[in-house]
Amino acid sequence: MHILVTNDDGVTAPGLLALAQAMRQFGKVSVVAPDHDWSGGGHVKTLNRPLRVRRVKLADGSDALTSDGAPSDCVALALMGLLKDKVDLVVSGVNTAANLGHDVTYSGTVTAVMEGIIWGVPGVAVSLDARSSHSLELDYTLAVKVAADVVRTVLQNELPSGTFLNVNVPNVPIEAFKGIRLTRQGLRVYRDRLDKRTDPRGNDYYWIGGDRPTGVPHEGTDVGAIFAGFASVTPLELDLTAFHAMPILGEWRWNGEEKDTGLVVPASLPVVETAVANAAIH
Ligand code: MN
């Protein structure tokens, strides 16, 4: 078993070290992580400049590789030949903020795992719902315990093709932890505000600020689970097709009045499995 560990908070982040250490119980661990904080950087493929890679030591003295690319670039580098040994699983995190609902396409933590899916390697993204951005003050004990429990479950079974897991862990003491819930994506409520400021040379610039996002804690969703003190495990895939819209759009005239022969709607639409959304893993 060869696990690639990465993150989006950068190679010096304590959450990366804690996760790498926890993954060693499952086999060989290779760390390839960005050289600075890419939080919110999304799914990136760097094509218009070279990518540099350096050997570094993590705080426990173990070897790691760091790149000036995005988290998804780090995964692509690793899977395209930077690492000699075949990678069996990509594990990303532990991020210092939750990645819930619509956060997933912004998230460098989650999109690193999406890049693994592009190359046919399954993965798990792990985020801690911390209110503080001071990562040195955070306790990663519960997050890495949940990460290890999820990875053990994944290795004992087999993720369906193209599926990856988005795991979020509440920032509570282990004694207060309620367990893991299988969830669907919930609804994030963003409270971003555009700040317009002036630089020392008199030029305007803009900064996306505002308050931390909240969410709608619907039962069965990642937001609902985290708000209730559970860890959430949400299975995701890269296919973003809006299947519920197919029958509606199938009624529209796409080729004009005369030519229209009707849109061919895919015959067998996948059933959205809302039933699994509430099932507790344990
Ligand atoms: Mn981050």
PDB file of C-alpha atoms and ligand atoms in Angstrom:
ATOM      1  CA  MET A   1       0.000   0.000   0.000  1.00  0.00           C
ATOM      2  CA  HIS A   2       1.445   3.341  -1.096  1.00  0.00           C
ATOM      3  CA  ILE A   3      -0.377   6.472   0.086  1.00  0.00           C
ATOM      4  CA  LEU A   4       0.275   9.956  -1.307  1.00  0.00           C
ATOM      5  CA  VAL A   5      -0.347  12.627   1.341  1.00  0.00           C
ATOM      6  CA  THR A   6      -0.861  16.236   0.278  1.00  0.00           C
ATOM      7  CA  ASN A   7      -2.720  19.336   1.450  1.00  0.00           C
ATOM      8  CA  ASP A   8      -3.506  22.928   0.491  1.00  0.00           C
ATOM      9  CA  ASP A   9      -2.252  24.702   3.619  1.00  0.00           C
ATOM     10  CA  GLY A  10       1.355  24.104   2.588  1.00  0.00           C
ATOM     11  CA  VAL A  11       4.118  21.641   3.402  1.00  0.00           C
ATOM     12  CA  THR A  12       4.849  23.193   6.805  1.00  0.00           C
ATOM     13  CA  ALA A  13       1.257  22.860   8.061  1.00  0.00           C
ATOM     14  CA  PRO A  14       0.902  20.801  11.277  1.00  0.00           C
ATOM     15  CA  GLY A  15      -2.226  19.126   9.852  1.00  0.00           C
ATOM     16  CA  LEU A  16      -0.159  17.633   7.004  1.00  0.00           C
ATOM     17  CA  LEU A  17       2.399  16.195   9.409  1.00  0.00           C
ATOM     18  CA  ALA A  18      -0.304  14.731  11.668  1.00  0.00           C
ATOM     19  CA  LEU A  19      -2.023  13.119   8.670  1.00  0.00           C
ATOM     20  CA  ALA A  20       1.222  11.715   7.203  1.00  0.00           C
ATOM     21  CA  GLN A  21       2.110  10.173  10.564  1.00  0.00           C
ATOM     22  CA  ALA A  22      -1.358   8.609  10.898  1.00  0.00           C
ATOM     23  CA  MET A  23      -1.205   7.110   7.382  1.00  0.00           C
ATOM     24  CA  ARG A  24       2.087   5.261   8.039  1.00  0.00           C
ATOM     25  CA  GLN A  25       0.178   2.470   9.814  1.00  0.00           C
ATOM     26  CA  PHE A  26      -1.263   1.472   6.411  1.00  0.00           C
ATOM     27  CA  GLY A  27       1.989   1.261   4.420  1.00  0.00           C
ATOM     28  CA  LYS A  28       4.425   3.484   2.603  1.00  0.00           C
ATOM     29  CA  VAL A  29       3.660   7.223   2.712  1.00  0.00           C
ATOM     30  CA  SER A  30       4.971   9.800   0.243  1.00  0.00           C
ATOM     31  CA  VAL A  31       4.376  13.504   0.879  1.00  0.00           C
ATOM     32  CA  VAL A  32       4.150  15.953  -2.031  1.00  0.00           C
ATOM     33  CA  ALA A  33       2.641  19.275  -0.949  1.00  0.00           C
ATOM     34  CA  PRO A  34       2.622  22.921  -2.072  1.00  0.00           C
ATOM     35  CA  ASP A  35       5.286  25.299  -0.764  1.00  0.00           C
ATOM     36  CA  HIS A  36       2.721  27.866   0.394  1.00  0.00           C
ATOM     37  CA  ASP A  37      -0.926  28.193   1.371  1.00  0.00           C
ATOM     38  CA  TRP A  38      -3.243  27.450  -1.577  1.00  0.00           C
ATOM     39  CA  SER A  39      -6.497  27.467   0.399  1.00  0.00           C
ATOM     40  CA  GLY A  40      -9.394  28.326  -1.913  1.00  0.00           C
ATOM     41  CA  GLY A  41      -7.183  27.726  -4.948  1.00  0.00           C
ATOM     42  CA  GLY A  42      -9.523  25.205  -6.601  1.00  0.00           C
ATOM     43  CA  HIS A  43      -8.774  22.603  -9.253  1.00  0.00           C
ATOM     44  CA  VAL A  44      -5.694  23.934 -11.029  1.00  0.00           C
ATOM     45  CA  LYS A  45      -3.588  22.635 -13.894  1.00  0.00           C
ATOM     46  CA  THR A  46      -0.485  24.807 -14.288  1.00  0.00           C
ATOM     47  CA  LEU A  47       0.428  24.876 -17.990  1.00  0.00           C
ATOM     48  CA  ASN A  48       2.030  28.256 -18.651  1.00  0.00           C
ATOM     49  CA  ARG A  49       5.047  28.092 -16.373  1.00  0.00           C
ATOM     50  CA  PRO A  50       7.434  25.382 -15.144  1.00  0.00           C
ATOM     51  CA  LEU A  51       6.844  23.566 -11.877  1.00  0.00           C
ATOM     52  CA  ARG A  52       9.761  23.399  -9.438  1.00  0.00           C
ATOM     53  CA  VAL A  53      10.128  20.596  -6.906  1.00  0.00           C
ATOM     54  CA  ARG A  54      12.366  20.632  -3.800  1.00  0.00           C
ATOM     55  CA  ARG A  55      13.246  17.989  -1.206  1.00  0.00           C
ATOM     56  CA  VAL A  56      12.404  19.095   2.336  1.00  0.00           C
ATOM     57  CA  LYS A  57      12.099  17.556   5.810  1.00  0.00           C
ATOM     58  CA  LEU A  58       8.870  17.574   7.774  1.00  0.00           C
ATOM     59  CA  ALA A  59       9.078  18.599  11.450  1.00  0.00           C
ATOM     60  CA  ASP A  60       9.515  14.938  12.488  1.00  0.00           C
ATOM     61  CA  GLY A  61      12.568  14.582  10.213  1.00  0.00           C
ATOM     62  CA  SER A  62      10.790  12.565   7.511  1.00  0.00           C
ATOM     63  CA  ASP A  63      11.330  13.273   3.815  1.00  0.00           C
ATOM     64  CA  ALA A  64       8.845  15.229   1.718  1.00  0.00           C
ATOM     65  CA  LEU A  65       8.686  16.906  -1.664  1.00  0.00           C
ATOM     66  CA  THR A  66       7.323  20.406  -2.122  1.00  0.00           C
ATOM     67  CA  SER A  67       6.331  22.211  -5.299  1.00  0.00           C
ATOM     68  CA  ASP A  68       5.401  25.761  -6.269  1.00  0.00           C
ATOM     69  CA  GLY A  69       2.295  24.372  -7.960  1.00  0.00           C
ATOM     70  CA  ALA A  70      -1.230  23.995  -6.652  1.00  0.00           C
ATOM     71  CA  PRO A  71      -2.293  20.975  -4.590  1.00  0.00           C
ATOM     72  CA  SER A  72      -3.763  19.425  -7.766  1.00  0.00           C
ATOM     73  CA  ASP A  73      -0.441  20.067  -9.533  1.00  0.00           C
ATOM     74  CA  CYS A  74       1.362  18.267  -6.692  1.00  0.00           C
ATOM     75  CA  VAL A  75      -0.889  15.235  -7.167  1.00  0.00           C
ATOM     76  CA  ALA A  76      -0.451  15.313 -10.948  1.00  0.00           C
ATOM     77  CA  LEU A  77       3.347  15.545 -10.564  1.00  0.00           C
ATOM     78  CA  ALA A  78       3.360  12.633  -8.129  1.00  0.00           C
ATOM     79  CA  LEU A  79       1.146  10.392 -10.259  1.00  0.00           C
ATOM     80  CA  MET A  80       2.759  11.291 -13.611  1.00  0.00           C
ATOM     81  CA  GLY A  81       6.217  10.087 -12.630  1.00  0.00           C
ATOM     82  CA  LEU A  82       7.722  12.211  -9.845  1.00  0.00           C
ATOM     83  CA  LEU A  83       7.158   9.225  -7.544  1.00  0.00           C
ATOM     84  CA  LYS A  84       8.651   6.001  -8.868  1.00  0.00           C
ATOM     85  CA  ASP A  85       6.228   3.668  -7.042  1.00  0.00           C
ATOM     86  CA  LYS A  86       2.590   3.380  -8.070  1.00  0.00           C
ATOM     87  CA  VAL A  87       0.248   5.304  -5.745  1.00  0.00           C
ATOM     88  CA  ASP A  88      -2.804   3.414  -4.427  1.00  0.00           C
ATOM     89  CA  LEU A  89      -4.577   6.200  -2.525  1.00  0.00           C
ATOM     90  CA  VAL A  90      -4.413  10.017  -2.284  1.00  0.00           C
ATOM     91  CA  VAL A  91      -5.160  11.469   1.158  1.00  0.00           C
ATOM     92  CA  SER A  92      -5.370  15.264   1.484  1.00  0.00           C
ATOM     93  CA  GLY A  93      -5.407  17.404   4.631  1.00  0.00           C
ATOM     94  CA  VAL A  94      -5.879  17.843   7.460  1.00  0.00           C
ATOM     95  CA  ASN A  95      -7.285  21.196   6.351  1.00  0.00           C
ATOM     96  CA  THR A  96      -7.778  23.832   9.039  1.00  0.00           C
ATOM     97  CA  ALA A  97     -11.317  24.713   7.976  1.00  0.00           C
ATOM     98  CA  ALA A  98     -14.351  22.676   6.962  1.00  0.00           C
ATOM     99  CA  ASN A  99     -15.070  21.993   3.281  1.00  0.00           C
ATOM    100  CA  LEU A 100     -18.839  21.626   3.172  1.00  0.00           C
ATOM    101  CA  GLY A 101     -21.469  21.863   0.440  1.00  0.00           C
ATOM    102  CA  HIS A 102     -20.392  24.209  -2.349  1.00  0.00           C
ATOM    103  CA  ASP A 103     -16.923  24.606  -0.819  1.00  0.00           C
ATOM    104  CA  VAL A 104     -15.678  21.544  -2.680  1.00  0.00           C
ATOM    105  CA  THR A 105     -14.748  23.186  -6.001  1.00  0.00           C
ATOM    106  CA  TYR A 106     -13.015  26.084  -4.203  1.00  0.00           C
ATOM    107  CA  SER A 107     -11.126  23.756  -1.910  1.00  0.00           C
ATOM    108  CA  GLY A 108      -7.504  22.927  -2.654  1.00  0.00           C
ATOM    109  CA  THR A 109      -7.852  20.080  -0.168  1.00  0.00           C
ATOM    110  CA  VAL A 110     -10.727  18.474  -2.087  1.00  0.00           C
ATOM    111  CA  THR A 111      -9.519  19.322  -5.602  1.00  0.00           C
ATOM    112  CA  ALA A 112      -6.183  17.611  -4.857  1.00  0.00           C
ATOM    113  CA  VAL A 113      -8.207  14.414  -4.467  1.00  0.00           C
ATOM    114  CA  MET A 114     -10.201  15.246  -7.623  1.00  0.00           C
ATOM    115  CA  GLU A 115      -6.888  15.260  -9.523  1.00  0.00           C
ATOM    116  CA  GLY A 116      -6.220  11.744  -8.251  1.00  0.00           C
ATOM    117  CA  ILE A 117      -9.545  10.661  -9.782  1.00  0.00           C
ATOM    118  CA  ILE A 118      -8.414  12.072 -13.150  1.00  0.00           C
ATOM    119  CA  TRP A 119      -5.500   9.611 -12.980  1.00  0.00           C
ATOM    120  CA  GLY A 120      -7.625   6.718 -11.729  1.00  0.00           C
ATOM    121  CA  VAL A 121      -6.431   6.827  -8.119  1.00  0.00           C
ATOM    122  CA  PRO A 122      -9.087   6.987  -5.367  1.00  0.00           C
ATOM    123  CA  GLY A 123      -8.760   9.445  -2.527  1.00  0.00           C
ATOM    124  CA  VAL A 124      -9.956  10.952   0.723  1.00  0.00           C
ATOM    125  CA  ALA A 125      -9.992  14.651   1.666  1.00  0.00           C
ATOM    126  CA  VAL A 126      -9.974  15.463   5.382  1.00  0.00           C
ATOM    127  CA  SER A 127     -10.925  18.831   6.871  1.00  0.00           C
ATOM    128  CA  LEU A 128     -11.292  20.024  10.459  1.00  0.00           C
ATOM    129  CA  ASP A 129     -14.112  22.479  11.197  1.00  0.00           C
ATOM    130  CA  ALA A 130     -11.842  24.884  13.076  1.00  0.00           C
ATOM    131  CA  ARG A 131     -12.986  28.408  13.840  1.00  0.00           C
ATOM    132  CA  SER A 132      -9.393  29.565  14.250  1.00  0.00           C
ATOM    133  CA  SER A 133      -6.970  29.900  11.379  1.00  0.00           C
ATOM    134  CA  HIS A 134      -4.033  29.563  13.797  1.00  0.00           C
ATOM    135  CA  SER A 135      -3.137  26.024  12.821  1.00  0.00           C
ATOM    136  CA  LEU A 136      -0.445  25.705  15.520  1.00  0.00           C
ATOM    137  CA  GLU A 137      -3.111  25.976  18.221  1.00  0.00           C
ATOM    138  CA  LEU A 138      -5.314  23.225  16.794  1.00  0.00           C
ATOM    139  CA  ASP A 139      -5.622  19.694  18.153  1.00  0.00           C
ATOM    140  CA  TYR A 140      -5.583  17.241  15.232  1.00  0.00           C
ATOM    141  CA  THR A 141      -6.086  14.128  17.409  1.00  0.00           C
ATOM    142  CA  LEU A 142      -9.723  13.548  16.475  1.00  0.00           C
ATOM    143  CA  ALA A 143      -9.258  14.538  12.822  1.00  0.00           C
ATOM    144  CA  VAL A 144      -6.459  12.011  12.264  1.00  0.00           C
ATOM    145  CA  LYS A 145      -8.375   9.328  14.184  1.00  0.00           C
ATOM    146  CA  VAL A 146     -11.364   9.838  11.870  1.00  0.00           C
ATOM    147  CA  ALA A 147      -9.036   9.954   8.839  1.00  0.00           C
ATOM    148  CA  ALA A 148      -7.493   6.633   9.876  1.00  0.00           C
ATOM    149  CA  ASP A 149     -10.917   5.053  10.515  1.00  0.00           C
ATOM    150  CA  VAL A 150     -12.144   6.180   7.084  1.00  0.00           C
ATOM    151  CA  VAL A 151      -8.994   5.058   5.253  1.00  0.00           C
ATOM    152  CA  ARG A 152      -9.104   1.668   7.033  1.00  0.00           C
ATOM    153  CA  THR A 153     -12.731   1.248   5.905  1.00  0.00           C
ATOM    154  CA  VAL A 154     -11.822   2.245   2.336  1.00  0.00           C
ATOM    155  CA  LEU A 155      -8.928  -0.231   2.250  1.00  0.00           C
ATOM    156  CA  GLN A 156     -11.068  -3.059   3.660  1.00  0.00           C
ATOM    157  CA  ASN A 157     -13.654  -2.424   0.964  1.00  0.00           C
ATOM    158  CA  GLU A 158     -13.274  -0.811  -2.432  1.00  0.00           C
ATOM    159  CA  LEU A 159     -14.539   2.614  -3.465  1.00  0.00           C
ATOM    160  CA  PRO A 160     -16.804   2.439  -6.519  1.00  0.00           C
ATOM    161  CA  SER A 161     -15.016   3.607  -9.674  1.00  0.00           C
ATOM    162  CA  GLY A 162     -14.608   7.383  -9.891  1.00  0.00           C
ATOM    163  CA  THR A 163     -15.744   7.937  -6.310  1.00  0.00           C
ATOM    164  CA  PHE A 164     -13.797   9.912  -3.733  1.00  0.00           C
ATOM    165  CA  LEU A 165     -14.612  10.910  -0.174  1.00  0.00           C
ATOM    166  CA  ASN A 166     -14.926  14.352   1.373  1.00  0.00           C
ATOM    167  CA  VAL A 167     -14.503  13.970   5.135  1.00  0.00           C
ATOM    168  CA  ASN A 168     -15.210  16.767   7.611  1.00  0.00           C
ATOM    169  CA  VAL A 169     -14.502  16.508  11.324  1.00  0.00           C
ATOM    170  CA  PRO A 170     -16.017  18.686  14.073  1.00  0.00           C
ATOM    171  CA  ASN A 171     -13.519  20.572  16.231  1.00  0.00           C
ATOM    172  CA  VAL A 172     -14.619  18.969  19.515  1.00  0.00           C
ATOM    173  CA  PRO A 173     -12.807  16.968  22.216  1.00  0.00           C
ATOM    174  CA  ILE A 174     -12.737  13.226  21.449  1.00  0.00           C
ATOM    175  CA  GLU A 175     -15.074  12.610  24.436  1.00  0.00           C
ATOM    176  CA  ALA A 176     -17.741  14.822  22.834  1.00  0.00           C
ATOM    177  CA  PHE A 177     -17.451  13.207  19.383  1.00  0.00           C
ATOM    178  CA  LYS A 178     -20.634  11.440  18.258  1.00  0.00           C
ATOM    179  CA  GLY A 179     -19.330   9.297  15.377  1.00  0.00           C
ATOM    180  CA  ILE A 180     -19.254   9.225  11.589  1.00  0.00           C
ATOM    181  CA  ARG A 181     -22.260   9.895   9.347  1.00  0.00           C
ATOM    182  CA  LEU A 182     -22.569   9.136   5.636  1.00  0.00           C
ATOM    183  CA  THR A 183     -23.900  12.367   4.134  1.00  0.00           C
ATOM    184  CA  ARG A 184     -24.710  14.256   0.962  1.00  0.00           C
ATOM    185  CA  GLN A 185     -23.513  17.769   0.095  1.00  0.00           C
ATOM    186  CA  GLY A 186     -25.375  20.424   2.038  1.00  0.00           C
ATOM    187  CA  LEU A 187     -25.919  24.123   1.486  1.00  0.00           C
ATOM    188  CA  ARG A 188     -23.255  26.653   2.356  1.00  0.00           C
ATOM    189  CA  VAL A 189     -24.283  30.265   2.980  1.00  0.00           C
ATOM    190  CA  TYR A 190     -21.482  32.614   1.939  1.00  0.00           C
ATOM    191  CA  ARG A 191     -21.127  36.000   3.596  1.00  0.00           C
ATOM    192  CA  ASP A 192     -18.358  37.353   1.376  1.00  0.00           C
ATOM    193  CA  ARG A 193     -18.001  41.102   1.067  1.00  0.00           C
ATOM    194  CA  LEU A 194     -15.849  42.993  -1.407  1.00  0.00           C
ATOM    195  CA  ASP A 195     -13.513  45.445   0.299  1.00  0.00           C
ATOM    196  CA  LYS A 196     -12.250  48.264  -1.929  1.00  0.00           C
ATOM    197  CA  ARG A 197      -9.055  49.820  -0.609  1.00  0.00           C
ATOM    198  CA  THR A 198      -6.299  52.094  -1.803  1.00  0.00           C
ATOM    199  CA  ASP A 199      -2.635  51.092  -1.959  1.00  0.00           C
ATOM    200  CA  PRO A 200       0.253  53.402  -0.906  1.00  0.00           C
ATOM    201  CA  ARG A 201       0.587  54.639  -4.505  1.00  0.00           C
ATOM    202  CA  GLY A 202      -3.031  55.702  -4.709  1.00  0.00           C
ATOM    203  CA  ASN A 203      -4.285  52.784  -6.809  1.00  0.00           C
ATOM    204  CA  ASP A 204      -7.482  50.986  -5.897  1.00  0.00           C
ATOM    205  CA  TYR A 205      -7.424  47.283  -5.126  1.00  0.00           C
ATOM    206  CA  TYR A 206     -10.026  44.786  -4.048  1.00  0.00           C
ATOM    207  CA  TRP A 207      -9.995  42.124  -1.373  1.00  0.00           C
ATOM    208  CA  ILE A 208     -12.685  39.495  -0.879  1.00  0.00           C
ATOM    209  CA  GLY A 209     -13.449  39.680   2.818  1.00  0.00           C
ATOM    210  CA  GLY A 210     -16.524  39.334   4.953  1.00  0.00           C
ATOM    211  CA  ASP A 211     -17.484  36.770   7.548  1.00  0.00           C
ATOM    212  CA  ARG A 212     -16.967  33.022   7.668  1.00  0.00           C
ATOM    213  CA  PRO A 213     -19.587  31.051   5.741  1.00  0.00           C
ATOM    214  CA  THR A 214     -22.392  29.421   7.646  1.00  0.00           C
ATOM    215  CA  GLY A 215     -24.689  26.704   6.334  1.00  0.00           C
ATOM    216  CA  VAL A 216     -28.169  25.223   6.399  1.00  0.00           C
ATOM    217  CA  PRO A 217     -28.000  22.252   8.781  1.00  0.00           C
ATOM    218  CA  HIS A 218     -30.352  19.935   6.902  1.00  0.00           C
ATOM    219  CA  GLU A 219     -30.576  16.376   8.222  1.00  0.00           C
ATOM    220  CA  GLY A 220     -28.522  14.003   6.123  1.00  0.00           C
ATOM    221  CA  THR A 221     -26.126  16.662   4.817  1.00  0.00           C
ATOM    222  CA  ASP A 222     -22.475  17.353   5.606  1.00  0.00           C
ATOM    223  CA  VAL A 223     -23.457  20.707   7.135  1.00  0.00           C
ATOM    224  CA  GLY A 224     -26.116  19.053   9.322  1.00  0.00           C
ATOM    225  CA  ALA A 225     -23.707  16.372  10.545  1.00  0.00           C
ATOM    226  CA  ILE A 226     -20.942  18.822  11.464  1.00  0.00           C
ATOM    227  CA  PHE A 227     -23.367  21.176  13.226  1.00  0.00           C
ATOM    228  CA  ALA A 228     -24.639  18.209  15.281  1.00  0.00           C
ATOM    229  CA  GLY A 229     -21.152  17.065  16.356  1.00  0.00           C
ATOM    230  CA  PHE A 230     -20.698  14.189  13.872  1.00  0.00           C
ATOM    231  CA  ALA A 231     -17.983  13.721  11.282  1.00  0.00           C
ATOM    232  CA  SER A 232     -19.359  13.657   7.743  1.00  0.00           C
ATOM    233  CA  VAL A 233     -18.274  11.341   4.938  1.00  0.00           C
ATOM    234  CA  THR A 234     -19.638  12.527   1.586  1.00  0.00           C
ATOM    235  CA  PRO A 235     -19.005  10.419  -1.534  1.00  0.00           C
ATOM    236  CA  LEU A 236     -18.354  12.665  -4.528  1.00  0.00           C
ATOM    237  CA  GLU A 237     -17.617  12.224  -8.221  1.00  0.00           C
ATOM    238  CA  LEU A 238     -16.391  14.554 -10.964  1.00  0.00           C
ATOM    239  CA  ASP A 239     -19.501  14.122 -13.130  1.00  0.00           C
ATOM    240  CA  LEU A 240     -21.447  17.338 -12.403  1.00  0.00           C
ATOM    241  CA  THR A 241     -24.323  16.553 -14.783  1.00  0.00           C
ATOM    242  CA  ALA A 242     -27.607  17.955 -13.417  1.00  0.00           C
ATOM    243  CA  PHE A 243     -29.645  14.798 -13.986  1.00  0.00           C
ATOM    244  CA  HIS A 244     -32.748  16.322 -12.375  1.00  0.00           C
ATOM    245  CA  ALA A 245     -32.722  18.993 -15.117  1.00  0.00           C
ATOM    246  CA  MET A 246     -32.588  16.478 -17.997  1.00  0.00           C
ATOM    247  CA  PRO A 247     -36.351  15.828 -18.286  1.00  0.00           C
ATOM    248  CA  ILE A 248     -37.063  19.599 -18.174  1.00  0.00           C
ATOM    249  CA  LEU A 249     -34.419  20.510 -20.755  1.00  0.00           C
ATOM    250  CA  GLY A 250     -35.527  17.550 -22.849  1.00  0.00           C
ATOM    251  CA  GLU A 251     -38.835  19.357 -23.417  1.00  0.00           C
ATOM    252  CA  TRP A 252     -37.155  22.465 -24.839  1.00  0.00           C
ATOM    253  CA  ARG A 253     -36.817  23.107 -28.583  1.00  0.00           C
ATOM    254  CA  TRP A 254     -33.066  23.130 -29.190  1.00  0.00           C
ATOM    255  CA  ASN A 255     -33.088  23.082 -33.012  1.00  0.00           C
ATOM    256  CA  GLY A 256     -35.706  25.710 -33.814  1.00  0.00           C
ATOM    257  CA  GLU A 257     -39.370  25.194 -34.670  1.00  0.00           C
ATOM    258  CA  GLU A 258     -38.935  23.462 -38.047  1.00  0.00           C
ATOM    259  CA  LYS A 259     -35.941  21.236 -37.520  1.00  0.00           C
ATOM    260  CA  ASP A 260     -36.694  20.135 -33.993  1.00  0.00           C
ATOM    261  CA  THR A 261     -36.816  16.409 -33.580  1.00  0.00           C
ATOM    262  CA  GLY A 262     -36.520  16.576 -29.815  1.00  0.00           C
ATOM    263  CA  LEU A 263     -33.502  16.167 -27.597  1.00  0.00           C
ATOM    264  CA  VAL A 264     -32.531  12.603 -26.849  1.00  0.00           C
ATOM    265  CA  VAL A 265     -32.645  12.329 -23.076  1.00  0.00           C
ATOM    266  CA  PRO A 266     -30.379   9.578 -21.702  1.00  0.00           C
ATOM    267  CA  ALA A 267     -32.659   6.580 -21.279  1.00  0.00           C
ATOM    268  CA  SER A 268     -31.592   5.343 -17.887  1.00  0.00           C
ATOM    269  CA  LEU A 269     -30.871   8.156 -15.499  1.00  0.00           C
ATOM    270  CA  PRO A 270     -29.035   7.235 -12.323  1.00  0.00           C
ATOM    271  CA  VAL A 271     -31.303   7.320  -9.305  1.00  0.00           C
ATOM    272  CA  VAL A 272     -30.141   9.874  -6.763  1.00  0.00           C
ATOM    273  CA  GLU A 273     -29.580   7.787  -3.689  1.00  0.00           C
ATOM    274  CA  THR A 274     -30.970  10.020  -1.013  1.00  0.00           C
ATOM    275  CA  ALA A 275     -31.674   6.934   1.079  1.00  0.00           C
ATOM    276  CA  VAL A 276     -28.014   6.422   1.850  1.00  0.00           C
ATOM    277  CA  ALA A 277     -27.605  10.015   2.976  1.00  0.00           C
ATOM    278  CA  ASN A 278     -28.674   9.346   6.527  1.00  0.00           C
ATOM    279  CA  ALA A 279     -27.092   5.974   7.042  1.00  0.00           C
ATOM    280  CA  ALA A 280     -24.547   5.965   9.849  1.00  0.00           C
ATOM    281  CA  ILE A 281     -21.334   4.073   9.105  1.00  0.00           C
ATOM    282  CA  HIS A 282     -20.972   3.354  12.786  1.00  0.00           C
TER     283      HIS A 282
HETATM  284 MN    MN B   1      -6.601  25.109   3.452  1.00  0.00          MN
END
